[in-house]
mmCIF file of C-alpha atoms in Angstrom:
data_model
loop_
_atom_site.group_PDB
_atom_site.id
_atom_site.type_symbol
_atom_site.label_atom_id
_atom_site.label_comp_id
_atom_site.label_asym_id
_atom_site.label_seq_id
_atom_site.Cartn_x
_atom_site.Cartn_y
_atom_site.Cartn_z
ATOM 1 C CA MET U 1 63.267 163.062 228.084
ATOM 2 C CA ILE U 2 64.341 159.452 227.704
ATOM 3 C CA LYS U 3 68.056 158.833 228.075
ATOM 4 C CA GLY U 4 69.869 158.300 224.799
ATOM 5 C CA CYS U 5 66.892 159.587 222.805
ATOM 6 C CA LEU U 6 65.322 156.137 223.167
ATOM 7 C CA LEU U 7 61.845 157.063 222.043
ATOM 8 C CA VAL U 8 63.158 159.082 219.101
ATOM 9 C CA LEU U 9 64.576 155.816 217.803
ATOM 10 C CA PHE U 10 61.312 154.031 218.542
ATOM 11 C CA SER U 11 59.384 156.677 216.609
ATOM 12 C CA PHE U 12 61.343 155.784 213.482
ATOM 13 C CA LEU U 13 60.729 152.081 214.077
ATOM 14 C CA TYR U 14 57.059 152.407 214.894
ATOM 15 C CA SER U 15 55.497 155.201 212.851
ATOM 16 C CA ILE U 16 51.974 153.850 212.341
ATOM 17 C CA GLN U 17 48.477 155.221 212.691
ATOM 18 C CA SER U 18 47.031 154.395 216.109
ATOM 19 C CA VAL U 19 43.551 154.146 217.516
ATOM 20 C CA ALA U 20 42.866 154.403 221.244
ATOM 21 C CA GLN U 21 39.341 153.572 222.281
ATOM 22 C CA ASP U 22 37.908 154.542 225.668
ATOM 23 C CA THR U 23 37.232 151.000 226.834
ATOM 24 C CA ILE U 24 38.076 147.447 225.845
ATOM 25 C CA SER U 25 36.209 145.915 228.740
ATOM 26 C CA SER U 26 35.254 142.767 226.811
ATOM 27 C CA VAL U 27 38.892 141.716 226.254
ATOM 28 C CA LEU U 28 40.175 138.917 228.496
ATOM 29 C CA VAL U 29 43.746 137.767 229.030
ATOM 30 C CA SER U 30 44.139 134.287 227.544
ATOM 31 C CA GLU U 31 43.733 131.445 230.046
ATOM 32 C CA VAL U 32 45.493 129.115 227.601
ATOM 33 C CA LEU U 33 48.571 131.347 227.498
ATOM 34 C CA LEU U 34 48.561 131.780 231.266
ATOM 35 C CA LYS U 35 48.584 128.035 231.801
ATOM 36 C CA LYS U 36 51.295 127.495 229.197
ATOM 37 C CA HIS U 37 53.564 130.108 230.769
ATOM 38 C CA VAL U 38 53.044 128.913 234.352
ATOM 39 C CA TYR U 39 53.812 125.289 233.511
ATOM 40 C CA THR U 40 56.938 126.320 231.602
ATOM 41 C CA LEU U 41 58.282 128.714 234.238
ATOM 42 C CA ALA U 42 57.460 126.390 237.160
ATOM 43 C CA SER U 43 58.919 123.271 235.524
ATOM 44 C CA ASP U 44 61.747 121.281 237.105
ATOM 45 C CA SER U 45 63.930 122.148 234.125
ATOM 46 C CA LEU U 46 64.298 125.720 235.443
ATOM 47 C CA GLN U 47 65.376 124.469 238.878
ATOM 48 C CA GLY U 48 63.450 127.082 240.863
ATOM 49 C CA ARG U 49 64.751 130.132 238.929
ATOM 50 C CA GLN U 50 67.092 131.302 241.680
ATOM 51 C CA THR U 51 68.752 134.603 240.797
ATOM 52 C CA GLY U 52 72.204 134.144 239.317
ATOM 53 C CA THR U 53 71.712 130.512 238.261
ATOM 54 C CA ILE U 54 71.260 128.738 234.932
ATOM 55 C CA GLY U 55 67.558 128.282 235.725
ATOM 56 C CA GLN U 56 67.083 132.039 236.046
ATOM 57 C CA TYR U 57 68.973 132.659 232.805
ATOM 58 C CA LYS U 58 66.776 130.122 230.985
ATOM 59 C CA ALA U 59 63.652 131.783 232.378
ATOM 60 C CA ALA U 60 64.931 135.159 231.156
ATOM 61 C CA ASP U 61 65.495 133.733 227.673
ATOM 62 C CA TYR U 62 61.938 132.376 227.650
ATOM 63 C CA CYS U 63 60.539 135.787 228.591
ATOM 64 C CA VAL U 64 62.637 137.523 225.925
ATOM 65 C CA LYS U 65 61.419 135.122 223.248
ATOM 66 C CA THR U 66 57.807 135.709 224.290
ATOM 67 C CA PHE U 67 58.217 139.493 224.132
ATOM 68 C CA LYS U 68 59.822 139.221 220.689
ATOM 69 C CA ASP U 69 56.950 137.034 219.486
ATOM 70 C CA ASN U 70 54.610 139.823 220.598
ATOM 71 C CA HIS U 71 56.391 142.464 218.498
ATOM 72 C CA LEU U 72 57.630 144.449 221.490
ATOM 73 C CA LEU U 73 60.780 146.544 221.468
ATOM 74 C CA PRO U 74 63.940 146.219 223.588
ATOM 75 C CA VAL U 75 64.630 149.067 226.004
ATOM 76 C CA PHE U 76 68.186 148.591 227.253
ATOM 77 C CA GLN U 77 70.990 150.117 225.193
ATOM 78 C CA LEU U 78 74.155 148.108 224.578
ATOM 79 C CA ASP U 79 75.864 150.713 222.393
ATOM 80 C CA SER U 80 74.943 153.356 219.830
ATOM 81 C CA LEU U 81 73.387 150.766 217.494
ATOM 82 C CA TRP U 82 72.270 147.762 219.525
ATOM 83 C CA TRP U 83 69.485 147.326 222.032
ATOM 84 C CA THR U 84 68.555 144.380 224.227
ATOM 85 C CA PHE U 85 65.649 143.088 226.321
ATOM 86 C CA LEU U 86 68.080 142.166 229.132
ATOM 87 C CA GLN U 87 69.387 144.517 231.803
ATOM 88 C CA LYS U 88 72.449 142.921 233.365
ATOM 89 C CA TYR U 89 73.514 143.660 236.930
ATOM 90 C CA TYR U 90 75.963 142.204 239.450
ATOM 91 C CA PHE U 91 75.373 141.196 243.045
ATOM 92 C CA ILE U 92 76.869 139.460 246.066
ATOM 93 C CA PRO U 93 74.658 136.893 247.842
ATOM 94 C CA ALA U 94 74.317 136.600 251.619
ATOM 95 C CA LEU U 95 72.050 134.591 253.917
ATOM 96 C CA VAL U 96 68.695 135.663 255.339
ATOM 97 C CA SER U 97 65.510 134.018 256.643
ATOM 98 C CA TYR U 98 62.350 134.516 254.580
ATOM 99 C CA PHE U 99 58.748 135.268 255.443
ATOM 100 C CA GLY U 100 56.396 132.305 255.304
ATOM 101 C CA ARG U 101 54.541 129.593 257.169
ATOM 102 C CA MET U 102 57.866 127.862 257.763
ATOM 103 C CA THR U 103 61.280 129.482 258.034
ATOM 104 C CA VAL U 104 63.201 129.081 254.770
ATOM 105 C CA THR U 105 66.845 130.085 254.687
ATOM 106 C CA ALA U 106 67.643 131.541 251.291
ATOM 107 C CA LYS U 107 70.125 133.864 249.673
ATOM 108 C CA ARG U 108 69.777 137.615 250.108
ATOM 109 C CA SER U 109 71.769 139.771 247.772
ATOM 110 C CA GLU U 110 73.488 143.118 247.599
ATOM 111 C CA LEU U 111 74.174 144.991 244.383
ATOM 112 C CA SER U 112 77.807 145.087 243.345
ATOM 113 C CA ASN U 113 80.106 146.579 240.765
ATOM 114 C CA PRO U 114 81.358 144.151 238.095
ATOM 115 C CA PRO U 115 84.338 142.036 239.214
ATOM 116 C CA LEU U 116 87.687 143.627 238.464
ATOM 117 C CA ALA U 117 89.526 140.378 237.803
ATOM 118 C CA ASN U 118 88.902 136.652 237.524
ATOM 119 C CA ASP U 119 90.516 136.088 240.919
ATOM 120 C CA ASP U 120 88.302 138.576 242.746
ATOM 121 C CA THR U 121 87.897 137.352 246.314
ATOM 122 C CA ASN U 122 84.229 138.258 246.475
ATOM 123 C CA GLN U 123 81.622 135.922 245.041
ATOM 124 C CA ILE U 124 80.148 138.314 242.505
ATOM 125 C CA LEU U 125 77.324 136.901 240.384
ATOM 126 C CA PHE U 126 75.228 138.434 237.622
ATOM 127 C CA ALA U 127 71.544 138.395 236.764
ATOM 128 C CA HIS U 128 69.075 140.086 234.427
ATOM 129 C CA ASN U 129 65.928 142.136 234.458
ATOM 130 C CA VAL U 130 63.809 141.717 231.324
ATOM 131 C CA GLY U 131 62.023 144.693 229.766
ATOM 132 C CA ALA U 132 59.977 145.274 226.602
ATOM 133 C CA LEU U 133 58.076 148.285 225.312
ATOM 134 C CA LEU U 134 54.817 148.782 223.471
ATOM 135 C CA VAL U 135 55.047 152.304 222.067
ATOM 136 C CA GLY U 136 52.001 154.492 222.605
ATOM 137 C CA SER U 137 50.431 156.899 220.146
ATOM 138 C CA ASP U 138 50.274 160.612 221.025
ATOM 139 C CA LEU U 139 51.590 160.294 224.601
ATOM 140 C CA LYS U 140 54.422 157.852 223.880
ATOM 141 C CA ASN U 141 56.853 159.633 226.225
ATOM 142 C CA GLU U 142 54.644 158.786 229.210
ATOM 143 C CA ILE U 143 55.040 155.239 230.492
ATOM 144 C CA VAL U 144 52.808 152.828 232.389
ATOM 145 C CA ILE U 145 54.784 149.940 233.896
ATOM 146 C CA VAL U 146 53.327 146.471 234.371
ATOM 147 C CA SER U 147 55.767 144.465 236.482
ATOM 148 C CA ALA U 148 56.395 141.155 238.224
ATOM 149 C CA HIS U 149 59.410 139.230 239.444
ATOM 150 C CA TYR U 150 60.274 135.980 237.687
ATOM 151 C CA ASP U 151 62.865 134.585 240.104
ATOM 152 C CA HIS U 152 62.231 132.193 242.996
ATOM 153 C CA LEU U 153 64.163 130.258 245.674
ATOM 154 C CA GLY U 154 65.942 127.646 243.566
ATOM 155 C CA LYS U 155 66.891 124.288 245.100
ATOM 156 C CA ASN U 156 67.669 122.873 248.520
ATOM 157 C CA GLY U 157 69.333 119.506 248.008
ATOM 158 C CA ASN U 158 66.953 117.475 245.861
ATOM 159 C CA LEU U 159 63.991 119.731 246.640
ATOM 160 C CA ILE U 160 63.042 122.208 243.918
ATOM 161 C CA TYR U 161 61.134 125.335 244.866
ATOM 162 C CA ASN U 162 59.285 125.740 241.569
ATOM 163 C CA GLY U 163 57.355 128.847 242.667
ATOM 164 C CA ALA U 164 54.243 128.397 240.527
ATOM 165 C CA ASP U 165 52.270 131.018 242.427
ATOM 166 C CA ASP U 166 55.362 132.881 243.608
ATOM 167 C CA ASN U 167 55.853 134.106 241.031
ATOM 168 C CA ALA U 168 55.316 132.204 237.803
ATOM 169 C CA SER U 169 51.630 133.168 238.074
ATOM 170 C CA SER U 170 52.424 136.882 237.795
ATOM 171 C CA THR U 171 55.204 136.482 235.247
ATOM 172 C CA ALA U 172 52.721 134.526 233.132
ATOM 173 C CA SER U 173 50.216 137.343 233.641
ATOM 174 C CA VAL U 174 52.648 139.969 232.328
ATOM 175 C CA LEU U 175 53.569 137.797 229.331
ATOM 176 C CA ALA U 176 49.918 137.074 228.524
ATOM 177 C CA MET U 177 49.000 140.747 228.955
ATOM 178 C CA ALA U 178 51.736 141.636 226.472
ATOM 179 C CA ALA U 179 50.098 139.259 223.978
ATOM 180 C CA ALA U 180 46.714 140.918 224.517
ATOM 181 C CA PHE U 181 48.143 144.404 223.986
ATOM 182 C CA ASP U 182 49.999 143.197 220.889
ATOM 183 C CA SER U 183 46.837 141.652 219.455
ATOM 184 C CA LEU U 184 45.084 145.011 219.781
ATOM 185 C CA ALA U 185 48.065 146.882 218.351
ATOM 186 C CA GLN U 186 48.077 144.624 215.293
ATOM 187 C CA GLN U 187 44.497 145.791 214.702
ATOM 188 C CA GLY U 188 45.529 149.443 214.996
ATOM 189 C CA ILE U 189 44.211 149.799 218.548
ATOM 190 C CA ARG U 190 47.095 151.275 220.483
ATOM 191 C CA PRO U 191 47.167 152.980 223.905
ATOM 192 C CA ARG U 192 48.010 156.671 224.054
ATOM 193 C CA ARG U 193 50.793 156.129 226.581
ATOM 194 C CA SER U 194 53.562 153.556 226.198
ATOM 195 C CA ILE U 195 53.418 150.311 228.180
ATOM 196 C CA LEU U 196 56.628 148.917 229.675
ATOM 197 C CA PHE U 197 56.422 145.214 230.516
ATOM 198 C CA LEU U 198 59.056 144.687 233.170
ATOM 199 C CA LEU U 199 60.185 141.410 234.771
ATOM 200 C CA PHE U 200 62.641 141.500 237.655
ATOM 201 C CA SER U 201 65.038 138.967 239.050
ATOM 202 C CA GLY U 202 66.466 139.398 242.539
ATOM 203 C CA GLU U 203 63.121 139.981 244.279
ATOM 204 C CA GLU U 204 63.499 137.025 246.626
ATOM 205 C CA GLY U 205 66.957 138.271 247.553
ATOM 206 C CA GLY U 206 65.829 141.710 248.692
ATOM 207 C CA LEU U 207 64.201 143.528 245.719
ATOM 208 C CA ILE U 208 67.620 144.132 244.173
ATOM 209 C CA GLY U 209 66.527 143.745 240.532
ATOM 210 C CA SER U 210 63.987 146.540 240.800
ATOM 211 C CA LYS U 211 66.419 148.551 242.930
ATOM 212 C CA TYR U 212 68.946 148.343 240.117
ATOM 213 C CA PHE U 213 66.367 149.214 237.468
ATOM 214 C CA VAL U 214 65.326 152.382 239.299
ATOM 215 C CA ALA U 215 68.979 153.399 239.693
ATOM 216 C CA ALA U 216 69.957 152.601 236.085
ATOM 217 C CA SER U 217 66.689 153.067 234.228
ATOM 218 C CA PRO U 218 66.728 153.923 230.508
ATOM 219 C CA PHE U 219 63.833 156.257 231.344
ATOM 220 C CA ASP U 220 63.686 159.316 233.546
ATOM 221 C CA MET U 221 61.574 158.654 236.609
ATOM 222 C CA ASN U 222 59.281 161.587 235.818
ATOM 223 C CA GLN U 223 58.189 159.808 232.640
ATOM 224 C CA ILE U 224 56.737 156.901 234.632
ATOM 225 C CA ILE U 225 53.038 157.371 235.346
ATOM 226 C CA CYS U 226 52.647 154.363 237.646
ATOM 227 C CA ASP U 227 53.816 150.837 238.391
ATOM 228 C CA LEU U 228 51.194 148.066 238.408
ATOM 229 C CA ASN U 229 53.034 145.276 240.206
ATOM 230 C CA VAL U 230 51.765 141.691 240.302
ATOM 231 C CA ASP U 231 53.118 139.181 242.831
ATOM 232 C CA MET U 232 51.257 135.907 243.516
ATOM 233 C CA VAL U 233 47.873 135.935 241.786
ATOM 234 C CA GLY U 234 47.165 132.249 241.101
ATOM 235 C CA ARG U 235 45.951 130.825 244.395
ATOM 236 C CA THR U 236 43.388 131.407 247.155
ATOM 237 C CA ASP U 237 44.161 132.068 250.803
ATOM 238 C CA LEU U 238 42.200 130.533 253.680
ATOM 239 C CA LYS U 239 40.058 133.625 254.190
ATOM 240 C CA HIS U 240 38.651 133.377 250.651
ATOM 241 C CA ARG U 241 38.620 129.609 250.130
ATOM 242 C CA LYS U 242 34.823 129.603 249.635
ATOM 243 C CA ARG U 243 34.761 132.790 247.536
ATOM 244 C CA PRO U 244 37.875 132.794 245.349
ATOM 245 C CA ASP U 245 36.862 135.688 243.063
ATOM 246 C CA TYR U 246 38.902 138.298 244.910
ATOM 247 C CA CYS U 247 42.195 140.136 244.698
ATOM 248 C CA TYR U 248 44.096 141.971 247.405
ATOM 249 C CA LEU U 249 44.947 145.506 246.320
ATOM 250 C CA ILE U 250 47.572 147.708 247.943
ATOM 251 C CA THR U 251 48.282 151.272 246.849
ATOM 252 C CA GLY U 252 50.306 154.132 248.242
ATOM 253 C CA LYS U 253 48.565 156.457 250.679
ATOM 254 C CA SER U 254 48.595 159.281 248.116
ATOM 255 C CA ASP U 255 47.682 157.158 245.071
ATOM 256 C CA LYS U 256 43.925 157.762 245.209
ATOM 257 C CA GLU U 257 43.506 158.450 241.478
ATOM 258 C CA LEU U 258 45.228 155.182 240.555
ATOM 259 C CA LYS U 259 43.129 153.279 243.085
ATOM 260 C CA GLN U 260 39.909 154.771 241.702
ATOM 261 C CA THR U 261 40.945 153.901 238.146
ATOM 262 C CA ILE U 262 41.520 150.268 239.129
ATOM 263 C CA GLU U 263 38.112 150.142 240.806
ATOM 264 C CA VAL U 264 36.441 151.445 237.645
ATOM 265 C CA ALA U 265 38.379 148.977 235.483
ATOM 266 C CA ASN U 266 37.279 146.175 237.792
ATOM 267 C CA GLN U 267 33.616 147.210 237.634
ATOM 268 C CA LYS U 268 33.701 147.368 233.836
ATOM 269 C CA SER U 269 35.351 143.977 233.403
ATOM 270 C CA VAL U 270 35.812 141.054 235.832
ATOM 271 C CA ASN U 271 34.154 142.566 238.934
ATOM 272 C CA LEU U 272 36.368 140.858 241.497
ATOM 273 C CA ASN U 273 36.064 141.523 245.215
ATOM 274 C CA LEU U 274 38.890 143.991 245.849
ATOM 275 C CA ASP U 275 40.130 143.303 249.361
ATOM 276 C CA TYR U 276 41.967 146.173 251.107
ATOM 277 C CA ARG U 277 42.884 144.220 254.237
ATOM 278 C CA TYR U 278 46.623 144.807 253.713
ATOM 279 C CA ASP U 279 46.332 148.277 252.175
ATOM 280 C CA SER U 280 48.343 150.084 254.812
ATOM 281 C CA GLU U 281 52.001 150.937 255.194
ATOM 282 C CA ASN U 282 51.579 149.989 258.865
ATOM 283 C CA ASP U 283 50.059 146.540 258.255
ATOM 284 C CA PRO U 284 51.819 143.911 260.451
ATOM 285 C CA SER U 285 52.430 141.679 257.412
ATOM 286 C CA GLN U 286 54.369 144.530 255.749
ATOM 287 C CA PHE U 287 53.248 143.577 252.214
ATOM 288 C CA TYR U 288 53.649 147.181 251.086
ATOM 289 C CA TYR U 289 57.413 146.803 251.535
ATOM 290 C CA ARG U 290 57.828 143.219 250.308
ATOM 291 C CA SER U 291 57.645 143.396 246.525
ATOM 292 C CA ASP U 292 59.208 145.371 243.700
ATOM 293 C CA HIS U 293 56.662 148.193 243.600
ATOM 294 C CA TYR U 294 58.269 149.512 246.784
ATOM 295 C CA ASN U 295 61.368 150.742 244.923
ATOM 296 C CA PHE U 296 59.090 152.823 242.671
ATOM 297 C CA ALA U 297 57.062 154.088 245.625
ATOM 298 C CA LYS U 298 60.280 155.381 247.196
ATOM 299 C CA GLN U 299 60.711 157.516 244.070
ATOM 300 C CA GLY U 300 57.247 159.038 244.529
ATOM 301 C CA ILE U 301 55.764 157.040 241.637
ATOM 302 C CA PRO U 302 52.150 155.855 242.135
ATOM 303 C CA ILE U 303 51.997 152.094 242.683
ATOM 304 C CA ALA U 304 49.404 149.356 242.842
ATOM 305 C CA PHE U 305 50.166 145.879 244.145
ATOM 306 C CA PHE U 306 47.931 142.936 243.174
ATOM 307 C CA MET U 307 48.200 139.646 245.099
ATOM 308 C CA ASP U 308 46.292 136.643 246.453
ATOM 309 C CA GLY U 309 47.768 136.606 249.983
ATOM 310 C CA GLU U 310 49.593 133.716 251.626
ATOM 311 C CA HIS U 311 48.653 130.026 251.511
ATOM 312 C CA PRO U 312 50.201 126.853 253.011
ATOM 313 C CA ASP U 313 52.425 126.310 249.938
ATOM 314 C CA TYR U 314 53.998 129.775 250.113
ATOM 315 C CA HIS U 315 57.794 129.439 249.858
ATOM 316 C CA GLN U 316 57.490 125.648 249.882
ATOM 317 C CA PRO U 317 58.499 123.024 247.284
ATOM 318 C CA SER U 318 54.781 122.207 247.066
ATOM 319 C CA ASP U 319 54.007 125.481 245.234
ATOM 320 C CA SER U 320 53.390 123.671 241.926
ATOM 321 C CA ALA U 321 51.680 124.515 238.641
ATOM 322 C CA ASP U 322 48.852 121.992 239.094
ATOM 323 C CA LYS U 323 47.621 123.887 242.173
ATOM 324 C CA ILE U 324 47.013 127.162 240.347
ATOM 325 C CA ASN U 325 43.378 128.199 239.889
ATOM 326 C CA TYR U 326 43.610 129.232 236.240
ATOM 327 C CA ILE U 327 40.084 130.625 236.058
ATOM 328 C CA VAL U 328 40.804 133.020 238.922
ATOM 329 C CA LEU U 329 44.275 133.737 237.526
ATOM 330 C CA GLN U 330 42.671 134.814 234.253
ATOM 331 C CA LYS U 331 40.347 137.197 236.070
ATOM 332 C CA ARG U 332 43.150 138.790 238.079
ATOM 333 C CA ALA U 333 45.409 139.124 235.042
ATOM 334 C CA THR U 334 42.507 140.691 233.154
ATOM 335 C CA LEU U 335 41.977 143.154 236.004
ATOM 336 C CA VAL U 336 45.601 144.303 235.722
ATOM 337 C CA PHE U 337 45.332 144.426 231.922
ATOM 338 C CA GLN U 338 42.173 146.549 232.068
ATOM 339 C CA SER U 339 43.736 148.819 234.692
ATOM 340 C CA ALA U 340 46.849 149.287 232.554
ATOM 341 C CA TRP U 341 44.670 150.106 229.535
ATOM 342 C CA MET U 342 42.775 152.784 231.455
ATOM 343 C CA MET U 343 45.960 154.281 232.900
ATOM 344 C CA ALA U 344 47.495 154.349 229.423
ATOM 345 C CA ASN U 345 44.472 156.125 227.928
ATOM 346 C CA PRO U 346 43.758 159.320 229.876
ATOM 347 C CA LYS U 347 40.766 161.240 228.613
ATOM 348 C CA LYS U 348 41.567 164.064 226.237
#
């Protein structure tokens, strides 16, 4: 059962008649919304969204506002009466070198307890995960997670690492998917299972946002059906430069049912080329271990990781919003949306 009787409260707030149809394969995630969100999140005003900075806090506020506009519910409990979309955690930054075409020195973080006093000798910072729930109909206690990280590398002198592909593209996808689910819900078309839209900070610093969520989740882990994690879905790598209608898919070695569901969702909707080149825990690039789904996989939760691979602008200041392929981004976001819909509507 959910901690703090969370879904009991939600049942009072959301007692409506629901309809769950077998397929909504004609529904597309809005390209207009995707573009709006990417340009906002990857703007200079957010200063690269580095975890623990004003830019990251502003990005979190933008995501919260978007979730509220889409009639979603907060999932983190402040006290017996108040709930919030923000999950606050504390961390201590350290230095590490990042993956990429060029070596980029950035801050790696470790989770921390809150500071005990204002003169604490450790540099303890805070950050937020952002979470919002669409309550399901008859299987509301079962949860499908759609996740992405919204942080990036911040600034280096006057250079801003805006992170349009990494990972404004996927944050925009989650926000636009939430709008699509809300639009259906407003028409009485609601998934059987609940959908948790989850945006992490701290990914670039060592997956600490998702690590904290798993350790301090408002849900029991056995309620979570799967995590569909999206990380870089707006660009094309060199291998696919002539055929951009693709998406790399990585799943756990025992997640065959989830993988098959995604393949069916793809065939019924956007029909992308699903590339399994990196679909191995032993792949030299180690993508299986490099994004937030990994913290769910360690809990035995089925995962799927959607990405576009690496390109010359990866982890560079040149990763800008004008370089995103919004047509392809729409198709990949729609693939995740359709997959989430199928996972949230098991056959009776």
